[in-house]
Short mmCIF file of C-alpha atoms and ligand atoms in Angstrom, two decimals:
data_model
loop_
_atom_site.label_atom_id
_atom_site.label_comp_id
_atom_site.label_asym_id
_atom_site.label_seq_id
_atom_site.Cartn_x
_atom_site.Cartn_y
_atom_site.Cartn_z
CA MET K 1 16.00 39.51 -53.88
CA LYS K 2 12.37 38.64 -53.17
CA HIS K 3 11.50 35.37 -51.43
CA LEU K 4 7.91 34.15 -51.66
CA ILE K 5 6.86 31.46 -49.17
CA LEU K 6 3.63 29.59 -49.89
CA GLY K 7 2.34 28.26 -46.57
CA ASN K 8 2.56 29.66 -43.04
CA GLY K 9 2.64 26.41 -41.06
CA PRO K 10 5.81 25.22 -39.26
CA ALA K 11 7.79 24.92 -42.52
CA GLY K 12 6.80 28.39 -43.76
CA VAL K 13 7.48 30.05 -40.41
CA VAL K 14 10.89 28.46 -39.88
CA ALA K 15 11.85 29.30 -43.46
CA ALA K 16 10.84 32.96 -43.02
CA GLU K 17 12.83 33.29 -39.80
CA THR K 18 15.89 31.53 -41.22
CA LEU K 19 15.78 33.68 -44.34
CA ARG K 20 15.60 36.85 -42.30
CA LYS K 21 18.75 35.85 -40.41
CA ALA K 22 20.60 34.74 -43.52
CA ALA K 23 19.49 37.63 -45.76
CA PRO K 24 18.77 40.69 -43.59
CA ARG K 25 17.95 42.99 -46.52
CA ASP K 26 15.91 40.66 -48.74
CA GLU K 27 12.14 41.00 -49.21
CA ILE K 28 10.20 38.13 -47.64
CA VAL K 29 6.51 37.43 -48.21
CA MET K 30 4.75 34.55 -46.43
CA VAL K 31 1.29 33.44 -47.57
CA GLY K 32 -1.24 31.35 -45.62
CA SER K 33 -4.52 30.11 -47.00
CA GLU K 34 -6.37 29.74 -43.68
CA ASP K 35 -7.92 32.66 -41.85
CA GLU K 36 -5.78 32.05 -38.73
CA PRO K 37 -2.45 33.14 -37.33
CA SER K 38 0.37 30.66 -38.00
CA TYR K 39 -0.44 27.63 -35.87
CA SER K 40 0.68 24.09 -35.16
CA ARG K 41 -1.64 21.27 -36.15
CA MET K 42 0.06 18.98 -33.65
CA ALA K 43 -1.39 21.12 -30.84
CA ILE K 44 -4.97 20.36 -31.95
CA PRO K 45 -5.33 17.25 -29.74
CA TYR K 46 -4.38 19.36 -26.68
CA LEU K 47 -6.97 21.95 -27.72
CA LEU K 48 -9.62 19.23 -28.01
CA GLU K 49 -8.64 17.89 -24.59
CA GLY K 50 -9.10 21.39 -23.17
CA ASN K 51 -5.46 21.63 -21.99
CA ILE K 52 -4.85 24.77 -24.05
CA ASP K 53 -6.95 27.42 -25.75
CA GLU K 54 -6.54 28.37 -29.41
CA SER K 55 -3.72 30.80 -28.70
CA GLY K 56 -1.79 27.81 -27.34
CA THR K 57 -1.66 26.42 -30.88
CA TRP K 58 -0.08 29.55 -32.33
CA LEU K 59 3.47 29.00 -33.50
CA ARG K 60 4.61 32.49 -32.44
CA LYS K 61 2.90 34.17 -29.52
CA THR K 62 3.80 37.84 -30.07
CA PRO K 63 1.23 39.40 -32.44
CA ASP K 64 3.81 41.60 -34.23
CA HIS K 65 6.49 38.87 -34.48
CA PHE K 66 6.56 38.79 -38.29
CA ASP K 67 6.18 42.57 -38.66
CA ARG K 68 9.23 43.07 -36.49
CA LEU K 69 11.13 40.60 -38.66
CA GLY K 70 10.04 42.47 -41.76
CA VAL K 71 8.15 39.46 -43.09
CA ARG K 72 5.06 40.56 -45.03
CA GLN K 73 2.11 38.25 -44.38
CA LEU K 74 -0.63 37.63 -46.93
CA ARG K 75 -3.83 35.57 -47.01
CA GLY K 76 -4.41 33.71 -50.26
CA ARG K 77 -4.59 30.36 -51.97
CA ALA K 78 -2.06 29.83 -54.74
CA VAL K 79 -3.77 28.41 -57.83
CA ALA K 80 -1.04 28.59 -60.48
CA VAL K 81 2.66 29.33 -60.89
CA ASP K 82 4.35 30.89 -63.92
CA THR K 83 7.89 29.60 -63.58
CA GLN K 84 9.08 31.52 -66.68
CA GLN K 85 8.07 34.91 -65.36
CA GLY K 86 8.49 34.05 -61.68
CA LYS K 87 4.99 34.79 -60.43
CA VAL K 88 2.23 33.07 -58.52
CA LEU K 89 -1.49 33.54 -59.17
CA PHE K 90 -3.84 33.47 -56.17
CA ALA K 91 -7.51 32.46 -56.05
CA ASP K 92 -8.60 36.09 -55.58
CA GLY K 93 -6.93 37.02 -58.88
CA HIS K 94 -3.87 38.80 -57.55
CA PHE K 95 -0.30 37.96 -58.58
CA GLU K 96 2.83 37.94 -56.48
CA THR K 97 6.25 37.87 -58.10
CA TYR K 98 9.30 36.06 -56.73
CA ASP K 99 13.00 35.54 -57.26
CA ARG K 100 13.02 32.46 -55.01
CA LEU K 101 9.91 30.44 -54.22
CA LEU K 102 9.34 28.05 -51.33
CA VAL K 103 6.45 25.62 -51.57
CA ALA K 104 5.49 24.84 -47.95
CA THR K 105 1.80 24.18 -48.50
CA GLY K 106 1.57 20.99 -46.43
CA SER K 107 -1.14 18.47 -47.17
CA HIS K 108 -4.88 18.03 -46.79
CA PRO K 109 -6.93 15.16 -45.40
CA VAL K 110 -8.47 12.85 -47.97
CA ARG K 111 -12.19 12.08 -47.79
CA PRO K 112 -12.77 8.62 -49.27
CA PRO K 113 -15.58 8.47 -51.86
CA ILE K 114 -18.24 7.15 -49.48
CA PRO K 115 -21.90 8.18 -49.88
CA GLY K 116 -22.66 10.75 -47.17
CA VAL K 117 -19.02 11.67 -46.48
CA ASP K 118 -19.85 15.37 -47.03
CA LEU K 119 -22.63 15.58 -44.45
CA PRO K 120 -21.97 18.36 -41.88
CA GLU K 121 -21.52 15.93 -38.96
CA VAL K 122 -18.70 14.22 -40.87
CA GLN K 123 -15.46 15.99 -39.99
CA THR K 124 -11.78 15.72 -40.70
CA CYS K 125 -9.35 16.66 -37.91
CA TRP K 126 -6.78 18.84 -39.62
CA THR K 127 -7.44 22.55 -39.12
CA LEU K 128 -8.48 24.81 -36.27
CA ALA K 129 -11.85 25.11 -38.02
CA ASP K 130 -12.13 21.29 -37.92
CA ALA K 131 -11.25 21.29 -34.22
CA ARG K 132 -14.01 23.83 -33.48
CA ALA K 133 -16.55 21.68 -35.35
CA ILE K 134 -15.44 18.49 -33.57
CA ALA K 135 -15.59 20.22 -30.18
CA SER K 136 -19.17 21.31 -30.84
CA HIS K 137 -20.30 17.73 -31.61
CA ALA K 138 -18.06 15.58 -29.40
CA LYS K 139 -19.88 16.17 -26.11
CA PRO K 140 -19.78 13.64 -23.25
CA GLY K 141 -21.79 10.57 -24.22
CA ALA K 142 -21.84 11.43 -27.95
CA ARG K 143 -21.48 8.42 -30.26
CA VAL K 144 -18.42 9.05 -32.38
CA LEU K 145 -17.15 6.86 -35.19
CA GLN K 146 -13.57 7.40 -36.30
CA LEU K 147 -12.75 6.23 -39.78
CA GLY K 148 -9.09 5.23 -39.85
CA ALA K 149 -6.58 4.17 -37.21
CA GLY K 150 -3.43 5.65 -38.71
CA PHE K 151 -1.03 8.21 -37.20
CA ILE K 152 -3.56 11.06 -36.90
CA GLY K 153 -6.34 8.67 -35.87
CA CYS K 154 -4.29 7.33 -32.97
CA ILE K 155 -3.16 10.79 -31.88
CA ILE K 156 -6.70 12.20 -31.63
CA MET K 157 -8.14 9.12 -29.93
CA GLU K 158 -6.91 10.21 -26.51
CA ALA K 159 -8.48 13.66 -26.89
CA LEU K 160 -11.79 12.07 -27.90
CA ALA K 161 -11.67 9.60 -25.02
CA LYS K 162 -10.99 12.45 -22.59
CA ARG K 163 -14.05 14.27 -23.92
CA GLY K 164 -16.09 11.33 -22.65
CA VAL K 165 -17.49 10.21 -26.00
CA SER K 166 -18.42 6.65 -26.87
CA LEU K 167 -15.88 5.84 -29.57
CA THR K 168 -15.80 3.23 -32.33
CA VAL K 169 -12.75 3.08 -34.60
CA VAL K 170 -13.05 1.45 -38.03
CA GLU K 171 -9.85 0.55 -39.88
CA MET K 172 -9.49 -1.10 -43.31
CA GLY K 173 -6.16 -2.70 -42.37
CA ASP K 174 -5.90 -5.80 -40.21
CA ARG K 175 -4.39 -3.84 -37.31
CA MET K 176 -3.95 -0.36 -35.96
CA VAL K 177 -1.44 1.99 -37.63
CA PRO K 178 -0.79 -0.57 -40.40
CA ARG K 179 1.50 1.76 -42.35
CA MET K 180 3.73 2.42 -39.35
CA MET K 181 3.69 -0.69 -37.15
CA THR K 182 4.44 -4.38 -37.65
CA PRO K 183 1.43 -6.75 -37.49
CA LYS K 184 2.34 -7.76 -33.94
CA ALA K 185 2.77 -4.16 -32.73
CA GLY K 186 -0.43 -2.97 -34.45
CA GLY K 187 -2.31 -5.86 -32.85
CA MET K 188 -0.96 -4.98 -29.39
CA ILE K 189 -2.02 -1.35 -29.77
CA LYS K 190 -5.48 -2.55 -30.76
CA ARG K 191 -5.73 -4.72 -27.65
CA TRP K 192 -4.55 -1.81 -25.45
CA VAL K 193 -7.13 0.54 -26.93
CA GLU K 194 -9.93 -2.02 -26.54
CA GLU K 195 -9.00 -2.52 -22.89
CA LYS K 196 -9.52 1.23 -22.45
CA GLY K 197 -13.13 0.83 -23.58
CA ILE K 198 -12.86 1.81 -27.24
CA ARG K 199 -14.44 -0.45 -29.83
CA VAL K 200 -12.04 -1.20 -32.69
CA VAL K 201 -13.25 -2.86 -35.89
CA THR K 202 -10.33 -3.84 -38.17
CA SER K 203 -10.41 -5.29 -41.71
CA ALA K 204 -13.62 -3.32 -42.23
CA GLY K 205 -14.73 -0.25 -44.14
CA VAL K 206 -17.44 2.37 -43.90
CA GLU K 207 -19.77 1.82 -46.86
CA ARG K 208 -22.39 4.53 -46.37
CA ILE K 209 -23.24 7.41 -44.07
CA GLU K 210 -26.83 8.59 -44.11
CA ARG K 211 -29.21 10.72 -42.16
CA GLY K 212 -30.84 8.83 -39.33
CA ASP K 213 -32.42 9.65 -35.98
CA ALA K 214 -29.00 9.83 -34.35
CA PRO K 215 -28.51 12.07 -36.60
CA LEU K 216 -26.25 9.72 -38.64
CA LEU K 217 -26.51 6.05 -39.50
CA VAL K 218 -23.21 4.49 -40.56
CA SER K 219 -23.16 1.18 -42.47
CA LEU K 220 -20.00 -0.93 -42.23
CA SER K 221 -18.78 -3.62 -44.62
CA THR K 222 -19.31 -6.09 -41.74
CA GLY K 223 -23.07 -5.48 -42.05
CA ASP K 224 -23.20 -3.45 -38.81
CA LYS K 225 -25.28 -0.28 -38.81
CA LEU K 226 -24.18 2.20 -36.16
CA PRO K 227 -26.12 5.29 -35.04
CA CYS K 228 -23.65 8.17 -34.60
CA ASP K 229 -23.58 11.84 -33.60
CA LEU K 230 -20.28 12.48 -35.31
CA VAL K 231 -17.99 10.76 -37.82
CA ILE K 232 -14.32 11.75 -37.90
CA VAL K 233 -12.49 10.92 -41.11
CA ALA K 234 -8.80 10.16 -40.52
CA ALA K 235 -8.13 8.18 -43.67
CA GLY K 236 -4.89 9.67 -44.90
CA VAL K 237 -3.63 12.89 -46.43
CA ALA K 238 -2.45 14.15 -49.82
CA PRO K 239 0.12 16.93 -50.42
CA ASN K 240 -1.21 20.33 -51.64
CA VAL K 241 0.35 20.43 -55.10
CA ALA K 242 -2.54 21.14 -57.51
CA PHE K 243 -1.29 24.68 -58.27
CA LEU K 244 1.92 23.19 -59.71
CA ASP K 245 0.03 21.13 -62.31
CA ALA K 246 0.96 23.20 -65.36
CA THR K 247 4.57 23.79 -64.32
CA PRO K 248 7.78 21.86 -65.05
CA VAL K 249 8.18 21.24 -61.28
CA HIS K 250 8.44 17.46 -60.87
CA VAL K 251 5.73 16.13 -58.60
CA ALA K 252 5.10 12.51 -57.61
CA LYS K 253 2.86 12.30 -54.57
CA GLY K 254 4.57 15.39 -53.18
CA VAL K 255 7.03 17.85 -54.71
CA LEU K 256 10.30 16.08 -55.50
CA VAL K 257 13.36 17.77 -54.02
CA ASP K 258 17.07 17.07 -53.77
CA ALA K 259 19.23 17.21 -50.65
CA ARG K 260 19.24 21.04 -50.92
CA MET K 261 15.42 20.97 -50.86
CA GLU K 262 15.42 22.39 -54.40
CA THR K 263 12.89 21.14 -56.95
CA SER K 264 13.52 20.27 -60.59
CA VAL K 265 13.15 24.02 -61.35
CA PRO K 266 16.13 26.05 -60.10
CA GLY K 267 15.08 28.71 -57.60
CA ILE K 268 11.96 26.82 -56.51
CA PHE K 269 12.28 24.92 -53.24
CA ALA K 270 9.89 22.78 -51.17
CA ALA K 271 9.80 21.73 -47.52
CA GLY K 272 7.58 20.01 -44.98
CA ASP K 273 4.58 17.73 -45.54
CA VAL K 274 4.40 18.74 -49.22
CA ALA K 275 7.98 17.67 -50.03
CA GLU K 276 9.29 14.27 -51.08
CA ALA K 277 12.97 14.06 -50.24
CA PRO K 278 15.49 11.23 -50.73
CA ASP K 279 15.30 8.47 -48.12
CA LEU K 280 18.40 7.85 -46.01
CA PHE K 281 18.83 4.23 -47.09
CA THR K 282 17.28 3.74 -50.51
CA GLY K 283 17.47 7.27 -51.96
CA ALA K 284 13.84 6.77 -53.07
CA HIS K 285 11.74 9.86 -52.43
CA LEU K 286 9.65 9.94 -49.27
CA VAL K 287 7.22 12.29 -47.54
CA SER K 288 8.01 12.47 -43.83
CA ALA K 289 4.91 14.19 -42.47
CA ILE K 290 6.05 15.19 -39.00
CA GLN K 291 6.65 18.66 -37.62
CA PRO K 292 10.38 18.32 -36.73
CA ASN K 293 11.06 17.22 -40.29
CA ALA K 294 9.14 20.23 -41.65
CA ALA K 295 11.29 22.57 -39.56
CA ASP K 296 14.58 20.89 -40.52
CA GLN K 297 13.77 20.89 -44.22
CA ALA K 298 12.58 24.50 -44.11
CA ARG K 299 15.82 25.62 -42.47
CA VAL K 300 17.90 23.95 -45.18
CA ALA K 301 15.69 25.29 -47.98
CA ALA K 302 15.93 28.84 -46.60
CA ILE K 303 19.72 28.70 -46.27
CA ASN K 304 19.94 27.72 -49.92
CA MET K 305 17.37 30.33 -50.99
CA ALA K 306 19.59 32.93 -49.36
CA GLY K 307 22.58 31.71 -51.40
CA GLY K 308 24.10 29.48 -48.72
CA ASN K 309 24.92 25.82 -48.92
CA GLY K 310 22.66 23.63 -46.81
CA ARG K 311 22.07 19.91 -47.23
CA MET K 312 19.64 17.51 -45.57
CA PRO K 313 20.90 14.07 -44.70
CA GLY K 314 18.47 11.54 -46.18
CA VAL K 315 15.00 11.37 -44.69
CA LEU K 316 14.55 8.84 -41.92
CA ALA K 317 11.00 7.70 -41.24
CA ILE K 318 10.38 8.45 -37.56
CA ASN K 319 7.04 7.60 -35.96
CA VAL K 320 6.43 8.19 -32.29
CA LEU K 321 2.91 7.63 -31.01
CA ASP K 322 1.19 8.01 -27.69
CA THR K 323 -2.02 6.03 -27.99
CA LEU K 324 -3.99 6.47 -24.78
CA GLY K 325 -0.75 6.30 -22.81
CA LEU K 326 0.88 3.44 -24.73
CA ILE K 327 4.08 4.68 -26.34
CA SER K 328 5.03 3.10 -29.64
CA THR K 329 7.81 3.98 -32.07
CA SER K 330 8.99 2.88 -35.46
CA PHE K 331 12.06 4.05 -37.27
CA GLY K 332 13.57 3.66 -40.72
CA GLN K 333 12.83 0.50 -42.68
CA TRP K 334 10.90 -1.05 -39.77
CA TRP K 335 9.37 -3.70 -42.02
CA GLY K 336 12.84 -5.08 -42.80
CA ASP K 337 14.61 -6.08 -45.98
CA PRO K 338 14.14 -9.32 -47.93
CA GLU K 339 17.91 -9.88 -47.83
CA GLY K 340 18.26 -8.83 -44.22
CA GLN K 341 17.69 -10.42 -40.83
CA GLY K 342 15.29 -9.51 -38.07
CA VAL K 343 14.26 -10.36 -34.54
CA GLU K 344 11.09 -9.79 -32.52
CA GLN K 345 10.73 -9.85 -28.75
CA VAL K 346 7.18 -9.87 -27.41
CA ASP K 347 5.77 -9.55 -23.89
CA GLU K 348 2.02 -9.49 -24.48
CA ALA K 349 1.10 -9.25 -20.80
CA ALA K 350 3.31 -6.23 -20.15
CA PHE K 351 2.54 -4.55 -23.51
CA ARG K 352 6.21 -4.53 -24.38
CA TYR K 353 7.55 -5.25 -27.83
CA LEU K 354 10.74 -4.79 -29.77
CA SER K 355 11.56 -5.59 -33.37
CA LEU K 356 15.00 -4.97 -34.90
CA GLN K 357 15.74 -5.26 -38.61
CA PHE K 358 19.26 -5.50 -40.00
CA LYS K 359 20.95 -5.42 -43.36
CA GLY K 360 24.48 -6.74 -43.09
CA ASP K 361 25.64 -5.53 -39.69
CA VAL K 362 23.66 -2.27 -39.86
CA LEU K 363 20.36 -1.69 -38.09
CA ILE K 364 17.99 -0.37 -40.77
CA GLY K 365 14.67 -0.35 -38.90
CA ALA K 366 13.08 -0.85 -35.51
CA THR K 367 9.66 -0.94 -33.87
CA SER K 368 8.99 -0.69 -30.16
CA ILE K 369 6.05 -0.64 -27.77
CA GLY K 370 6.06 0.27 -24.12
CA MET K 371 9.64 1.56 -24.13
CA THR K 372 10.34 5.11 -23.13
CA GLN K 373 14.00 4.77 -22.15
CA HIS K 374 16.79 4.77 -24.70
CA VAL K 375 14.62 4.49 -27.83
CA GLY K 376 16.62 7.45 -29.15
CA ALA K 377 19.52 5.00 -29.37
CA LEU K 378 17.55 3.00 -31.94
CA ARG K 379 17.17 6.13 -34.02
CA GLY K 380 20.86 6.94 -33.54
CA LEU K 381 21.98 3.49 -34.67
CA ILE K 382 19.75 3.64 -37.76
CA GLN K 383 20.39 7.26 -38.71
CA GLY K 384 24.15 6.92 -38.21
CA ARG K 385 24.17 3.65 -40.19
CA LEU K 386 26.54 2.46 -37.49
CA ARG K 387 28.35 -0.80 -38.15
CA LEU K 388 27.53 -3.20 -35.34
CA GLY K 389 30.13 -5.85 -36.08
CA ALA K 390 29.79 -8.77 -33.67
CA TRP K 391 27.03 -6.91 -31.81
CA LYS K 392 24.61 -7.72 -34.64
CA ASP K 393 24.55 -11.43 -33.75
CA HIS K 394 24.23 -10.63 -30.08
CA LEU K 395 21.28 -8.35 -30.75
CA LEU K 396 19.61 -11.14 -32.73
CA GLU K 397 19.87 -13.17 -29.51
CA ALA K 398 19.03 -10.37 -27.08
CA PRO K 399 17.49 -7.36 -28.86
CA GLN K 400 16.85 -5.53 -25.57
CA ARG K 401 20.62 -4.89 -25.33
CA PHE K 402 20.42 -2.31 -28.11
CA PHE K 403 21.52 0.56 -25.87
CA GLU K 404 24.74 -1.21 -25.03
CA ALA K 405 25.27 -1.87 -28.72
CA TYR K 406 24.72 1.84 -29.36
CA LEU K 407 27.29 2.82 -26.73
CA ALA K 408 29.75 0.33 -28.16
CA ALA K 409 29.22 1.65 -31.68
CA THR K 410 29.50 5.30 -30.72
CA GLN K 411 32.48 4.93 -28.38
CA PRO K 412 35.16 3.36 -30.55
CA ASP K 413 37.45 2.55 -27.64
CA ALA K 414 34.70 0.91 -25.59
CA THR K 415 35.70 -2.58 -24.66
CA ALA K 416 32.12 -3.64 -25.28
CA ARG K 417 32.63 -3.27 -29.00
CA ARG K 418 35.71 -5.40 -29.07
CA HIS K 419 34.40 -7.95 -26.60
CA PRO K 420 30.64 -8.05 -26.97
CA VAL K 421 30.42 -11.50 -25.43
CA ALA K 422 32.09 -10.22 -22.28
CA ALA K 423 29.73 -7.30 -22.25
CA PHE K 424 26.77 -9.69 -22.15
CA ALA K 425 28.17 -11.65 -19.25
C1 FAD S 1 -4.22 16.45 -35.46
C2 FAD S 1 -2.79 16.40 -35.84
C3 FAD S 1 -1.84 15.99 -34.91
C4 FAD S 1 -0.49 15.96 -35.28
N1 FAD S 1 0.41 15.54 -34.35
C5 FAD S 1 1.72 15.53 -34.65
C6 FAD S 1 2.67 15.14 -33.68
O1 FAD S 1 2.35 14.77 -32.55
N2 FAD S 1 3.99 15.19 -34.02
C7 FAD S 1 4.40 15.61 -35.26
O2 FAD S 1 5.60 15.67 -35.51
N3 FAD S 1 3.52 15.96 -36.21
C8 FAD S 1 2.18 15.93 -35.93
N4 FAD S 1 1.28 16.29 -36.89
C9 FAD S 1 1.76 16.60 -38.25
C10 FAD S 1 2.28 18.03 -38.33
O3 FAD S 1 1.26 18.89 -37.94
C11 FAD S 1 2.74 18.33 -39.75
O4 FAD S 1 3.83 17.49 -40.07
C12 FAD S 1 3.18 19.79 -39.90
O5 FAD S 1 2.08 20.63 -39.72
C13 FAD S 1 3.78 20.04 -41.28
O6 FAD S 1 4.06 21.40 -41.43
P1 FAD S 1 3.98 22.11 -42.85
O7 FAD S 1 4.36 23.52 -42.61
O8 FAD S 1 4.71 21.33 -43.85
O9 FAD S 1 2.43 22.02 -43.27
P2 FAD S 1 1.13 22.63 -42.60
O10 FAD S 1 1.27 22.76 -41.15
O11 FAD S 1 0.00 21.82 -43.13
O12 FAD S 1 1.07 24.10 -43.21
C14 FAD S 1 0.78 24.30 -44.57
C15 FAD S 1 0.31 25.71 -44.78
O13 FAD S 1 0.13 25.93 -46.18
C16 FAD S 1 -1.07 26.66 -46.39
N5 FAD S 1 -1.53 26.34 -47.76
C17 FAD S 1 -2.03 25.18 -48.21
N6 FAD S 1 -2.33 25.27 -49.52
C18 FAD S 1 -1.98 26.52 -49.91
C19 FAD S 1 -2.02 27.22 -51.15
N7 FAD S 1 -2.47 26.66 -52.28
N8 FAD S 1 -1.59 28.52 -51.17
C20 FAD S 1 -1.11 29.11 -50.05
N9 FAD S 1 -1.03 28.49 -48.85
C21 FAD S 1 -1.46 27.20 -48.79
C22 FAD S 1 -2.00 26.20 -45.28
O14 FAD S 1 -2.92 27.21 -44.98
C23 FAD S 1 -1.02 26.01 -44.13
O15 FAD S 1 -0.86 27.18 -43.41
C24 FAD S 1 -0.08 16.34 -36.57
C25 FAD S 1 -1.03 16.77 -37.51
C26 FAD S 1 -2.38 16.79 -37.14
C27 FAD S 1 -3.39 17.23 -38.16
#
């Protein structure tokens, strides 16, 4: 049996290692399209901060790790798949056959169609090559404009601040991280960032980037014109699926998979940022673009590729952000449900915030700011779809008691569950 893995990021690597364990005699080929060893994109901010060197981003530190596992590594960009004959065509013209195929090609950053977006001082922050380019421009005192204040934008902000640049962030939404945080939470993160000396312009877009003396001149929809040394585009990503265009593999935004991580074509699997798997609550397909999810999905895909029987529980959206030291989280259906109930608790001065969203007596989503203790309990309550019973009403009154509610829900004989009022006393 020959297993072909497209992609050598976290999903590809975990799949190769799992396959080797599960199928000691099978042939395994892992293909990466970048001229780098397998590395972790989430280490890039630490590289930019100077906390690690490039080898610190490598997913496996021993140079012969994959050779010793008997995993053949190839460089190449898949451009087409023949699902009838079981072969993949690469950009350099060579073919590779497969019995089982794993699509673990991740995603790529999107450059919005803005005049000047392809100038050399306009960079995305996605690959090691991007990180090298950013490091060469983002010197102390450099004027940097970051387009987008989403997940990646917030993560790299700290690294940029530590490099001593003068940073302006421009975000189309009315708050920071609008696709992951409630309006209140996104507004609090904005205020925190501004207090750290970063200029944040929300509800605004970049209209044009042109050569100027700076060397760039960036025009905003607000009418502002900002001289810049570097523009970083962090305006969203799109899954790498183009090579599947002429195949019967069902693709929406990403590659659609079932709970076994198998696509609509038997024998072809997908995992990681490229995969859209069923959501825990709604069953609707969802890309969960975080590294732990990539590893979990890859493990399940590989078990099934080797003939085993692995299943993923539904995907739970998990967002954990450290924005210049302010920790924020959102889980599940954090925006709530029209038929559900919710509660918000805000302490603006202390930068603390909690929002809980319920459907029936089940917690379906939560958002927090400034909480480092016990937030795992929020995830546990949501992921376990734990029935809260009388605790639901008590949490609507006092949401900060969620950890007690979690203990009560996970310890069936706990008196707190049976007597929540007493527990509040
Ligand atoms: C700056 C930054 C910070 C991040 N921080 C965090 C964080 O703090 N926490 C977190 O959980 N996640 C973080 N992430 C997200 C995390 O890196 C991704 O979720 C993770 O990399 C997904 O792994 P993957 O293997 O699915 O995809 P990738 O890591 O993107 O790997 C995909 C691989 O496929 C290859 N490939 C692409 N197209 C083709 C093709 N056509 N043919 C062959 N090979 C191809 C690529 O070369 C690449 O090696 C961060 C991402 C970035 C960019």
